[in-house]
Short mmCIF file of C-alpha atoms in Angstrom, two decimals:
data_model
loop_
_atom_site.label_atom_id
_atom_site.label_comp_id
_atom_site.label_asym_id
_atom_site.label_seq_id
_atom_site.Cartn_x
_atom_site.Cartn_y
_atom_site.Cartn_z
CA MET A 314 67.84 53.28 -31.90
CA CYS A 315 66.92 55.53 -29.00
CA ASP A 316 67.21 59.29 -29.23
CA SER A 317 66.88 61.31 -26.03
CA LYS A 318 66.60 65.08 -25.85
CA ALA A 319 67.38 66.73 -22.52
CA ILE A 320 66.53 70.23 -21.35
CA ARG A 321 67.80 71.55 -18.03
CA ASN A 322 64.89 73.13 -16.19
CA SER A 323 64.72 74.76 -12.76
CA ASN A 324 61.27 73.81 -11.46
CA ARG A 325 60.14 75.93 -8.51
CA ASN A 326 57.37 73.51 -7.57
CA TYR A 327 59.86 70.74 -6.81
CA ASN A 328 62.77 72.88 -5.50
CA MET A 329 65.34 70.95 -7.53
CA ASN A 330 66.91 70.87 -10.97
CA ILE A 331 65.31 68.26 -13.18
CA ASP A 332 66.27 66.96 -16.60
CA ILE A 333 63.14 66.94 -18.77
CA ILE A 334 63.88 64.13 -21.23
CA THR A 335 61.81 62.89 -24.14
CA LEU A 336 62.79 59.36 -25.15
CA GLU A 337 61.84 58.22 -28.65
CA CYS A 338 62.59 54.65 -29.72
CA TYR A 339 62.42 53.81 -33.42
CA ASN A 340 62.43 50.68 -35.51
CA ASP A 341 65.46 51.08 -37.84
CA LYS A 342 63.62 49.78 -40.93
CA ASN A 343 60.54 51.99 -41.04
CA ASN A 344 61.24 54.69 -38.45
CA VAL A 345 58.11 53.76 -36.46
CA ILE A 346 57.99 54.48 -32.74
CA LYS A 347 57.88 51.28 -30.69
CA GLU A 348 57.45 50.50 -27.02
CA VAL A 349 60.38 49.32 -24.92
CA THR A 350 60.25 47.26 -21.75
CA MET A 351 60.56 49.00 -18.42
CA ASP A 352 64.11 47.74 -17.78
CA GLN A 353 65.17 48.66 -21.35
CA TYR A 354 63.66 52.10 -20.81
CA ILE A 355 65.62 52.71 -17.60
CA LYS A 356 68.86 51.48 -19.17
CA SER A 357 68.34 53.65 -22.28
CA VAL A 358 67.69 56.79 -20.25
CA LEU A 359 69.98 56.42 -17.23
CA GLY A 360 72.69 54.26 -18.80
CA TYR A 361 72.81 51.73 -15.96
CA ASP A 362 72.83 47.98 -16.45
CA ILE A 363 69.64 46.55 -14.96
CA GLN A 364 68.75 42.98 -14.12
CA LYS A 365 65.89 41.17 -12.41
CA LEU A 366 66.75 39.38 -9.19
CA SER A 367 64.92 36.48 -7.60
CA TYR A 368 63.57 37.55 -4.24
CA ALA A 369 61.51 35.92 -1.50
CA LEU A 370 59.41 38.44 0.42
CA PRO A 371 59.95 38.32 4.19
CA PRO A 372 57.36 36.21 6.09
CA LYS A 373 56.42 39.26 8.16
CA MET A 374 55.12 41.15 5.09
CA PRO A 375 51.49 42.05 5.99
CA GLN A 376 48.82 40.24 4.00
CA TYR A 377 47.08 43.48 2.95
CA LEU A 378 50.29 44.54 1.17
CA LEU A 379 50.58 41.16 -0.54
CA ASN A 380 46.98 41.59 -1.72
CA ASN A 381 47.49 45.17 -2.96
CA TYR A 382 50.83 44.89 -4.79
CA SER A 383 52.99 42.72 -6.97
CA PHE A 384 56.75 42.85 -6.26
CA GLN A 385 59.93 42.56 -8.35
CA LYS A 386 63.49 43.12 -7.17
CA TYR A 387 65.98 44.76 -9.56
CA LEU A 388 69.67 45.56 -9.51
CA ILE A 389 70.24 48.92 -11.23
CA GLY A 390 73.97 49.50 -11.50
CA THR A 391 75.01 48.60 -7.98
CA GLN A 392 71.74 49.67 -6.35
CA GLU A 393 69.13 47.11 -5.32
CA CYS A 394 65.50 48.29 -5.56
CA LEU A 395 62.14 46.69 -4.94
CA PHE A 396 59.61 47.71 -7.60
CA VAL A 397 55.97 47.55 -6.51
CA VAL A 398 52.99 47.56 -8.86
CA PRO A 399 49.67 48.54 -7.20
CA ILE A 400 46.40 46.91 -8.16
CA GLU A 401 44.76 50.32 -7.60
CA PHE A 402 46.88 53.41 -6.98
CA SER A 403 45.93 55.80 -4.18
CA PHE A 404 48.54 58.33 -3.10
CA ALA A 405 47.09 58.64 0.40
CA GLY A 406 47.30 54.87 0.89
CA TYR A 407 50.63 54.37 -0.87
CA LYS A 408 52.47 57.02 1.12
CA LYS A 409 52.01 54.97 4.32
CA GLN A 410 52.30 51.57 2.67
CA CYS A 411 55.62 52.22 0.91
CA GLN A 412 57.16 53.13 4.27
CA LYS A 413 55.90 49.83 5.69
CA ILE A 414 57.30 47.87 2.71
CA LYS A 415 60.68 49.56 3.09
CA GLN A 416 60.64 48.89 6.83
CA VAL A 417 59.91 45.18 6.31
CA THR A 418 62.34 44.61 3.41
CA GLY A 419 65.11 47.12 4.13
CA ILE A 420 65.31 47.90 0.39
CA PRO A 421 64.51 51.18 -1.42
CA VAL A 422 60.97 50.94 -2.80
CA VAL A 423 60.02 52.18 -6.29
CA LEU A 424 56.44 52.68 -7.39
CA GLN A 425 55.81 51.35 -10.92
CA LEU A 426 52.82 52.75 -12.85
CA LYS A 427 51.47 52.44 -16.38
CA SER A 428 50.25 56.05 -16.48
CA ILE A 429 50.19 59.13 -14.30
CA THR A 430 48.41 62.48 -14.11
CA LYS A 431 50.26 65.77 -13.77
CA TYR A 432 48.81 66.22 -10.29
CA GLN A 433 49.93 62.74 -9.17
CA ARG A 434 53.47 63.35 -10.45
CA GLN A 435 53.69 66.66 -8.66
CA VAL A 436 52.57 65.14 -5.35
CA LEU A 437 54.94 62.17 -5.61
CA ILE A 438 57.92 64.42 -6.34
CA GLU A 439 57.04 66.86 -3.56
CA GLU A 440 57.00 63.90 -1.16
CA HIS A 441 60.29 62.52 -2.64
CA ILE A 442 58.66 59.18 -3.44
CA PRO A 443 60.61 57.19 -6.12
CA PHE A 444 58.53 56.10 -9.12
CA VAL A 445 58.79 54.90 -12.71
CA VAL A 446 56.04 55.28 -15.31
CA GLU A 447 56.53 52.85 -18.17
CA ASN A 448 58.11 54.52 -21.24
CA SER A 449 57.42 57.93 -19.79
CA GLN A 450 58.80 59.03 -16.41
CA ILE A 451 61.68 58.11 -14.09
CA TYR A 452 62.08 59.62 -10.65
CA LEU A 453 64.82 57.76 -8.77
CA PRO A 454 66.57 60.46 -6.69
CA PHE A 455 69.27 58.01 -5.60
CA LEU A 456 70.14 57.17 -9.26
CA GLY A 457 68.70 59.66 -11.75
CA ILE A 458 65.66 61.59 -12.89
CA SER A 459 63.99 61.67 -16.29
CA LEU A 460 60.62 63.40 -16.68
CA ASN A 461 58.58 64.41 -19.69
CA GLU A 462 55.24 66.07 -20.21
CA LYS A 463 53.39 62.94 -21.31
CA PHE A 464 50.51 62.42 -18.91
CA GLN A 465 47.38 60.36 -18.63
CA GLU A 466 44.70 62.26 -20.52
CA VAL A 467 42.36 64.05 -18.12
CA GLN A 468 39.55 66.52 -18.45
CA GLU A 469 40.63 70.10 -17.67
CA ILE A 470 38.20 71.42 -15.05
CA GLU A 471 37.89 75.01 -13.86
CA LYS A 472 34.59 74.75 -11.97
CA PHE A 473 32.36 71.88 -10.99
CA THR A 474 29.19 71.37 -12.95
CA PRO A 475 26.04 71.37 -10.76
CA ILE A 476 25.82 67.56 -10.77
CA THR A 477 29.54 67.20 -9.96
CA GLN A 478 29.19 69.60 -7.03
CA LEU A 479 26.13 67.76 -5.76
CA VAL A 480 28.00 64.44 -5.95
CA PHE A 481 31.07 65.95 -4.29
CA LEU A 482 29.02 67.33 -1.39
CA TYR A 483 27.12 64.07 -0.94
CA LEU A 484 30.37 62.12 -0.72
CA PHE A 485 31.87 64.76 1.59
CA TYR A 486 28.96 64.65 4.05
CA TYR A 487 28.16 60.94 4.04
CA ARG A 488 31.62 59.46 3.42
CA GLU A 489 30.11 56.44 1.71
CA LYS A 490 31.75 54.02 -0.67
CA ILE A 491 28.96 53.95 -3.19
CA SER A 492 28.75 53.07 -6.88
CA ALA A 493 27.56 55.59 -9.44
CA THR A 494 24.38 53.57 -10.02
CA GLU A 495 23.54 53.46 -6.31
CA LEU A 496 24.26 57.16 -5.80
CA ALA A 497 22.18 58.11 -8.85
CA GLN A 498 19.13 56.56 -7.19
CA LYS A 499 19.71 58.51 -3.98
CA ILE A 500 20.20 61.94 -5.57
CA LYS A 501 17.57 61.48 -8.31
CA CYS A 502 19.98 61.72 -11.27
CA THR A 503 20.92 59.39 -14.10
CA ALA A 504 23.70 56.87 -13.59
CA MET A 505 25.49 58.33 -16.61
CA SER A 506 25.48 61.82 -15.06
CA VAL A 507 26.92 60.50 -11.81
CA SER A 508 29.55 58.47 -13.69
CA ARG A 509 30.67 61.65 -15.46
CA ALA A 510 30.80 63.42 -12.11
CA TYR A 511 32.94 60.59 -10.70
CA LYS A 512 35.38 60.93 -13.61
CA ALA A 513 35.55 64.72 -13.14
CA LEU A 514 36.33 64.31 -9.42
CA VAL A 515 39.12 61.85 -10.23
CA ASP A 516 40.47 64.17 -12.97
CA THR A 517 40.79 66.99 -10.43
CA GLY A 518 43.01 64.76 -8.28
CA LEU A 519 40.60 65.10 -5.34
CA PHE A 520 39.51 61.45 -5.58
CA TYR A 521 40.89 58.14 -6.82
CA THR A 522 39.10 55.04 -8.07
CA GLU A 523 38.81 51.81 -6.11
CA ASN A 524 37.35 48.49 -7.23
CA SER A 525 35.58 45.86 -5.18
CA GLY A 526 34.63 42.96 -7.41
CA VAL A 527 32.56 44.37 -10.26
CA LYS A 528 31.76 47.59 -8.40
CA LYS A 529 33.81 50.76 -8.82
CA TYR A 530 33.93 53.51 -6.22
CA ILE A 531 35.75 56.80 -5.82
CA VAL A 532 37.55 57.66 -2.60
CA PRO A 533 38.85 61.10 -1.52
CA ASN A 534 42.61 61.70 -1.36
CA SER A 535 42.07 63.83 1.77
CA GLU A 536 39.36 64.43 4.34
CA GLY A 537 37.49 67.16 6.21
CA GLY A 538 38.79 70.69 5.96
CA GLU A 539 41.75 69.63 3.83
CA LEU A 540 39.41 68.18 1.21
CA LEU A 541 37.31 71.37 1.19
CA ARG A 542 40.41 73.55 0.86
CA ASN A 543 41.68 71.43 -2.02
CA ALA A 544 38.26 71.62 -3.71
CA GLU A 545 37.56 75.29 -3.02
CA SER A 546 38.67 76.60 -6.43
CA PHE A 547 36.22 74.20 -8.12
CA LEU A 548 33.19 75.01 -5.97
CA MET A 549 30.55 77.37 -7.35
CA ASN A 550 27.62 79.37 -6.04
CA PRO A 551 24.53 77.15 -6.42
CA VAL A 552 22.17 80.14 -6.75
CA GLU A 553 21.43 80.91 -10.40
CA LYS A 554 18.98 83.75 -9.76
CA ASN A 555 16.38 85.10 -7.36
CA ILE A 556 12.67 85.42 -8.08
CA TYR A 557 9.90 86.91 -5.96
CA LEU A 558 6.54 85.24 -5.35
CA GLN A 559 3.30 86.53 -4.00
CA LYS A 560 2.86 85.71 -0.35
CA GLY A 561 0.64 82.69 -0.01
CA VAL A 562 2.05 80.79 -3.01
CA GLN A 563 2.63 77.21 -1.90
CA LEU A 564 6.06 75.66 -2.44
CA GLN A 565 6.46 71.91 -2.95
CA GLU A 566 9.16 71.92 -0.26
CA SER A 567 10.02 74.80 2.04
CA ILE A 568 13.82 74.65 2.27
CA ALA A 569 15.17 77.72 4.06
CA SER A 570 18.09 79.44 2.32
CA GLY A 571 20.21 82.59 2.35
CA ILE A 572 20.39 84.77 5.47
CA TYR A 573 17.21 83.10 6.73
CA ALA A 574 18.96 79.71 6.73
CA LEU A 575 22.10 81.18 8.29
CA SER A 576 20.01 82.53 11.17
CA LYS A 577 18.80 78.98 11.85
CA LYS A 578 22.37 77.65 12.04
CA THR A 579 24.11 80.49 13.92
CA MET A 580 23.45 83.39 16.33
CA LEU A 581 22.58 85.76 13.48
CA ASN A 582 19.21 87.51 13.79
CA ALA A 583 17.14 87.56 10.60
CA THR A 584 14.46 90.09 9.70
CA GLU A 585 11.07 89.21 8.26
CA GLN A 586 12.29 90.27 4.81
CA ASP A 587 15.25 87.87 5.06
CA GLU A 588 12.88 84.90 4.79
CA ALA A 589 13.86 82.97 1.66
CA TYR A 590 13.62 79.46 0.25
CA ALA A 591 15.62 77.42 -2.28
CA VAL A 592 14.12 75.41 -5.13
CA HIS A 593 15.64 73.44 -7.99
CA ARG A 594 15.67 75.15 -11.37
CA LYS A 595 13.34 72.46 -12.68
CA ILE A 596 10.55 74.00 -10.58
CA HIS A 597 8.58 76.62 -12.52
CA PHE A 598 6.16 79.32 -11.43
CA SER A 599 3.52 81.13 -13.47
CA ALA A 600 3.69 84.86 -14.16
CA GLU A 601 0.61 85.31 -11.96
CA GLU A 602 2.49 83.84 -8.98
CA CYS A 603 5.43 86.25 -9.33
CA VAL A 604 5.85 89.86 -8.23
CA SER A 605 8.49 92.48 -8.98
CA LYS A 606 11.50 93.11 -6.78
CA THR A 607 10.03 96.49 -5.91
CA ALA A 608 6.88 94.83 -4.64
CA TYR A 609 8.98 92.37 -2.66
CA LEU A 610 10.99 95.18 -1.05
CA SER A 611 7.75 96.86 -0.04
CA GLY A 612 6.77 93.71 1.84
CA ALA A 613 4.38 92.23 -0.71
CA GLY A 614 6.43 89.23 -1.76
CA LEU A 615 8.62 86.26 -0.82
CA LYS A 616 12.17 85.68 -2.05
CA VAL A 617 12.92 82.35 -3.75
CA GLU A 618 16.41 81.25 -4.81
CA ILE A 619 16.63 79.19 -7.98
CA TRP A 620 19.40 76.60 -7.49
CA SER A 621 21.38 74.77 -10.17
CA TYR A 622 21.06 71.49 -8.23
CA ASP A 623 18.29 70.14 -6.05
CA PRO A 624 18.70 71.63 -2.53
CA SER A 625 16.39 68.99 -1.06
CA VAL A 626 18.99 66.22 -1.62
CA LEU A 627 21.35 67.61 1.02
CA SER A 628 18.93 69.65 3.16
CA ASP A 629 18.82 69.13 6.90
CA ASP A 630 15.51 69.68 8.74
CA GLY A 631 14.18 71.97 6.05
CA VAL A 632 17.37 74.06 5.76
CA VAL A 633 19.94 74.03 2.93
CA ASP A 634 23.24 72.26 3.65
CA ASP A 635 26.13 74.13 5.27
CA ILE A 636 28.65 74.15 2.41
CA SER A 637 26.12 75.23 -0.22
CA LEU A 638 24.92 77.95 2.13
CA ILE A 639 28.48 79.24 2.62
CA LEU A 640 29.00 79.30 -1.14
CA SER A 641 25.74 81.16 -1.70
CA LEU A 642 26.65 83.93 0.77
CA LYS A 643 30.45 84.16 0.45
CA ASP A 644 30.26 87.36 -1.63
CA ASN A 645 27.89 89.13 0.76
CA ARG A 646 29.66 92.22 2.11
CA ASP A 647 27.86 92.34 5.46
CA GLU A 648 30.50 91.77 8.15
CA ARG A 649 27.96 90.15 10.48
CA ILE A 650 27.17 87.55 7.84
CA GLN A 651 30.85 86.86 7.11
CA MET A 652 31.54 86.38 10.82
CA GLU A 653 28.76 83.81 11.10
CA LEU A 654 29.94 82.09 7.92
CA ASP A 655 33.35 81.74 9.56
CA VAL A 656 31.64 80.04 12.50
CA LEU A 657 29.99 77.64 10.06
CA ARG A 658 33.31 77.01 8.30
CA SER A 659 34.96 76.18 11.60
CA LYS A 660 32.68 73.12 11.94
CA TYR A 661 34.68 71.58 9.10
CA GLU A 662 38.09 73.16 9.91
CA TRP A 663 37.75 74.92 6.57
#
């Protein structure tokens, strides 16, 4: 017995009226919820008869699509549809590929998934891309719509952790397909930490997973300035605090930061007091090496920024990386600095 509960909801994000339906299927003897097949699910919710059809894919179907998807043709009511099941789902890739499949076959294409995130559902609906999630979601604009709030479980993220931001920036700059183990060696972190960062980036919807043999990678859903804009709400200031050292104290690495770094990347003129360097928070200094802020302001000290991740990993010629620098100075009220930060942003169309 299947019991469906429908609530009419006007959803501003999708600019359409959608029936939010929860479908519960019970075994009559013990009232236990059981799974139904995909075709049973569609019939139970939409009320259409559905049957599988034998179908030979056209010879001109590109090989990369044959490698990436399995295909099944259905007749739902009087409407023929070609359901496609991806080996690995990437919205950016699927958006182009479904158009190609429809062009080759001449049949409406429906994406079939086992699970979906809230972000993925929103993007698919905004792009009017038909999809069915087994026992959970139906979005077939030409037949009917049934959505519920059952999503793939993801970690709720408000801000990146330091390691996640470091991983994000590395992947943004270098655009490598690299496993968590390989990246961990490059950025001097544990493989487990990088794996957690990979999961967090996928949970935000900014990246998707891709497999190649036994190796797993993550790939961005957008590029360049669009990726930075999509990630902006998650990005955090890498500077945890400032300390002041006696002049003459030797740093392990002299990585210019703050206004001093900005002056090396733009037309901004820096003063002698603007000289500053970034170090990882794992670097410690003795009390004898430090001076007060008052002493620093009087010219007797050097400013050092303590960063939550290692600035040397992404530094370029002894200067902190562009994006981290922008984040570290974005709250500075000096109009000259904000103008030069805009110049730096323009390099990435951000």
